[in-house]
């Protein structure tokens, strides 16, 4: 049998401790699958005294993860610290520079420095694996990087943040407000104390940026992504969506269009009967549409120590099965040097259907005025629902419009027009509709 | 750049011609992804004069695929002839014996001779890739063989036959009979002239046998699979399922139980709100439940020239990215020599919920007799629906029972009892209910 693969783990938190545990508990099975042992020979975290729930006495402790990356007796460096700068970036760079394979779950790091790191890895002839960085346990990186060789992607989209999906699922199932569901998510550990990063879509954007690069062979540019979070989604939206045959999901979408590549994160109406609409709670899902294969959908746990560790262990096992002299496929599917800057499609040229919910004064002429604004902007309507609002005395109405395919620019102009007409009693709500199978 | 990877294709039908076309149309992109060219240098089929819709003038023609496998200037032999014996088996064996990598889409061959072929491949140190053999374009082999390293599978199940799913989808959507939908499927090319192999579940069983081996590290034994096809599913079943919140799908299920490994193919009730219930038409889906990752679901096109070719090309690209000296992971996830004969769970010990539809004489005491038979066999009922049948003069009733978890043995005994009681006016219908998320 070949020599054991020596692994160093930096970061022993939720994911790192799970990885150490799985490598130990499944040692025999992994040896059988990989044809060699996988042994954790070095570890690093901040607090040496903390109990990690797994016996690490066989591994050498390093206070400094950079020292571990450079000097420990390891073949693979596993980074599970997190963050796009600081310790994580330094130690991953150090490991690659030292010619060590790297496995990481760090989407923030890859979204910011992925291409530069990939260039180093490819120059050094080592692997940089990051299955866990996007959609946790779902093997979307392997699928796009390996299984879809030769395919041209038209669109990739998905539910990439469990916190948001949990909140939207509970809002719909129980009729609760966004705020109440967020509190519960925090109580249950599904949302951070500062949830902004999740609920405003930044986390989704990091993952989408990585998928975009794999899909289109472009350089990663997560700052260019159009962002809209879920904090302004109300029960009125969710109920109206249901009545119209839709469900609201926070999607990340990257799409090839005539005017460039669209990258956007926003609440989205998907048909209730679509597969992705049945993806509930903290579960994630990714759909990929290509010219040869067609449409593929993967769903599964997007986070959690074990599910994420499963992806990290899969990445380590792939390295264990490889041997010196093996020349690897490129980190982002194409050589990092050849990843192109992408032509960004402007959000205003986005084409699609729209859901528009307007709260208006209940008086003559309002509906005609709205209809005129739509017609003036060449927006044709698929359906119109209007109903009187609530209790007596309030002369207010809700008007819900679903448009046929139109553009973001047209919708913005029309809604601005309606707003200027002075008929609205509340902020207009606009939610994009996404085709989904 | 490394030398070109030389590919020989035996079989230029639906899949083979698509593979040749994709390798040609996507040559530049594949070179970029694999770091070397992929060139078709040899081909074989029965009829040399047939137009394959792709220029093959650069490739050497072989009348005999075995000669191609042994003597052509190739690095990879791609078998797309089909069949579990004859030409396909001979040429795959010959290629492996000659130390050539093999890619195949042939589920029948693998279900019957997969372990023996894997032993040869592993002894010779070559790859035997077969992503296209199960669920067409869905990367389920890669997922189970690579991404899930270290996971222990509890259950794997799926919609693995597009013909059956197409028929069941149309039956439900349009209220047509099984026979009418089958005819349409044949007209549209979704079903063979002799559809027995698809609709009786044999094709699903071949694919399930391969998944079982990957899931549990067992030797393949497709003859041991419990088989029930969809030809006796009626509109009455589909309507009753809908009313109870279920949809009927032909599933292949392999599951670890206390009494051994269950392998079964049969029509199944899955909750209408589950993801797998939204998998319509010819689309396939596979769900995998493991101890570490949790539950993963993959859905996508299970057949068709292009989708299948995508998987074949992915397999070829994986070989192109590898290099001589690279020692590969085992064909079925564990070394073929170590795959264990599996302990087969008896179908009678299967535990689960059941749907039972009985057509009975409308007379006093019938219902009490049915209830007694259930109680005598310790079957507790979740729901009971009964309604009078059709037109006047017919004193017939339908009784639909949904059981809580019970065993196959108990259900068979109870239904036999009811039959012996003489109250039935038609064959009883029994459909198993499957948990699905
Ligand atoms: N949690 C998930 O479900 C999940 C899912 C997908 C991806 N990820 C990614 O996985 C990574 C790790 O996440 P996590 O949830 O496991 O984080 P975590 O629980 O906060 O763990 C972070 C670990 O890093 C250690 N650490 C922090 N700074 C360090 C330094 N300067 N030197 C050495 N060690 C240091 C900490 O040490 P102490 O324990 O001593 O404080 C801790 O063990 C992140 O990139 C995250 O985005 C997580
Ligand atoms: N079609 C699908 O959607 C699909 C999906 C998944 C897997 N598969 C699998 O892929 C394989 C190929 O299927 P297919 O649909 O492409 O079959 P097909 O259209 O019937 O093509 C079979 C090819 O094999 C050639 N052939 C037959 N006997 C031969 C022999 N003795 N020597 C050389 N060539 C021979 C035929 O030559 P001629 O053309 O000259 O007659 C034909 O080109 C099968 O194993 C099938 O199970 C197919």
Tab-separated table of C-alpha atoms and ligand atoms in Angstrom, chain B residues 10-16 44-47 50 52 63 65 79-83 87 105-107 132-133 136 302-305 308, ligand 2:
chain	number	residue	atom	x	y	z
B	10	UNK	CA	-17.302	1.399	-30.678
B	11	UNK	CA	-20.976	1.988	-31.413
B	12	UNK	CA	-22.122	5.077	-33.300
B	13	UNK	CA	-25.842	5.058	-32.553
B	14	UNK	CA	-27.807	7.572	-30.490
B	15	UNK	CA	-25.115	7.976	-27.852
B	16	UNK	CA	-21.979	7.143	-29.853
B	44	UNK	CA	-16.554	0.972	-35.174
B	45	UNK	CA	-20.200	0.193	-35.908
B	46	UNK	CA	-22.048	-2.372	-37.984
B	47	UNK	CA	-22.871	-0.322	-41.056
B	50	UNK	CA	-24.519	4.963	-42.628
B	52	UNK	CA	-23.700	9.509	-38.557
B	63	UNK	CA	-15.512	-3.544	-38.731
B	65	UNK	CA	-14.911	-3.594	-32.257
B	79	UNK	CA	-18.095	1.160	-25.612
B	80	UNK	CA	-21.506	2.380	-26.822
B	81	UNK	CA	-22.871	-0.760	-28.433
B	82	UNK	CA	-25.056	-2.035	-25.623
B	83	UNK	CA	-26.110	-5.459	-24.375
B	87	UNK	CA	-19.849	-7.673	-28.923
B	105	UNK	CA	-22.778	3.647	-20.812
B	106	UNK	CA	-23.810	0.007	-20.642
B	107	UNK	CA	-25.843	-0.668	-17.488
B	132	UNK	CA	-23.739	7.405	-18.266
B	133	UNK	CA	-24.866	3.913	-17.243
B	136	UNK	CA	-27.898	9.336	-18.024
B	302	UNK	CA	-31.779	10.337	-17.607
B	303	UNK	CA	-31.493	9.571	-21.297
B	304	UNK	CA	-31.187	11.019	-24.770
B	305	UNK	CA	-28.149	11.208	-27.030
B	308	UNK	CA	-25.885	10.715	-22.106
C	2	LIG	N1	-29.945	6.099	-25.769
C	2	LIG	C1	-29.923	6.547	-24.517
C	2	LIG	O1	-30.612	7.515	-24.176
C	2	LIG	C2	-29.027	5.879	-23.503
C	2	LIG	C3	-28.980	6.405	-22.187
C	2	LIG	C4	-28.120	5.832	-21.248
C	2	LIG	C5	-27.362	4.736	-21.619
C	2	LIG	N2	-27.456	4.226	-22.878
C	2	LIG	C6	-26.637	3.069	-23.205
C	2	LIG	O2	-25.732	3.426	-24.245
C	2	LIG	C7	-25.444	2.297	-25.068
C	2	LIG	C8	-25.735	2.664	-26.520
C	2	LIG	O3	-27.097	3.008	-26.643
C	2	LIG	P1	-27.671	3.700	-27.953
C	2	LIG	O4	-29.026	4.190	-27.605
C	2	LIG	O5	-26.696	4.660	-28.528
C	2	LIG	O6	-27.819	2.413	-28.923
C	2	LIG	P2	-28.023	2.407	-30.525
C	2	LIG	O7	-28.554	3.726	-30.982
C	2	LIG	O8	-28.801	1.185	-30.802
C	2	LIG	O9	-26.539	2.245	-31.089
C	2	LIG	C9	-25.839	1.036	-31.012
C	2	LIG	C10	-24.617	1.151	-31.898
C	2	LIG	O10	-23.839	-0.019	-31.759
C	2	LIG	C11	-23.460	-0.479	-33.060
C	2	LIG	N3	-23.274	-1.917	-33.018
C	2	LIG	C12	-24.182	-2.891	-32.722
C	2	LIG	N4	-23.607	-4.097	-32.776
C	2	LIG	C13	-22.324	-3.889	-33.114
C	2	LIG	C14	-21.212	-4.748	-33.354
C	2	LIG	N5	-21.314	-6.061	-33.219
C	2	LIG	N6	-20.041	-4.190	-33.709
C	2	LIG	C15	-19.910	-2.856	-33.818
C	2	LIG	N7	-20.914	-2.005	-33.616
C	2	LIG	C16	-22.098	-2.520	-33.261
C	2	LIG	C17	-24.590	-0.071	-33.964
C	2	LIG	O11	-24.111	0.008	-35.304
C	2	LIG	P3	-25.029	0.491	-36.517
C	2	LIG	O12	-25.361	1.957	-36.218
C	2	LIG	O13	-24.141	0.352	-37.717
C	2	LIG	O14	-26.229	-0.388	-36.510
C	2	LIG	C18	-24.956	1.293	-33.389
C	2	LIG	O15	-24.165	2.306	-33.949
C	2	LIG	C19	-26.309	1.162	-24.508
C	2	LIG	O16	-25.546	0.405	-23.598
C	2	LIG	C20	-27.404	1.876	-23.756
C	2	LIG	O17	-27.943	1.134	-22.676
C	2	LIG	C21	-28.251	4.789	-23.815
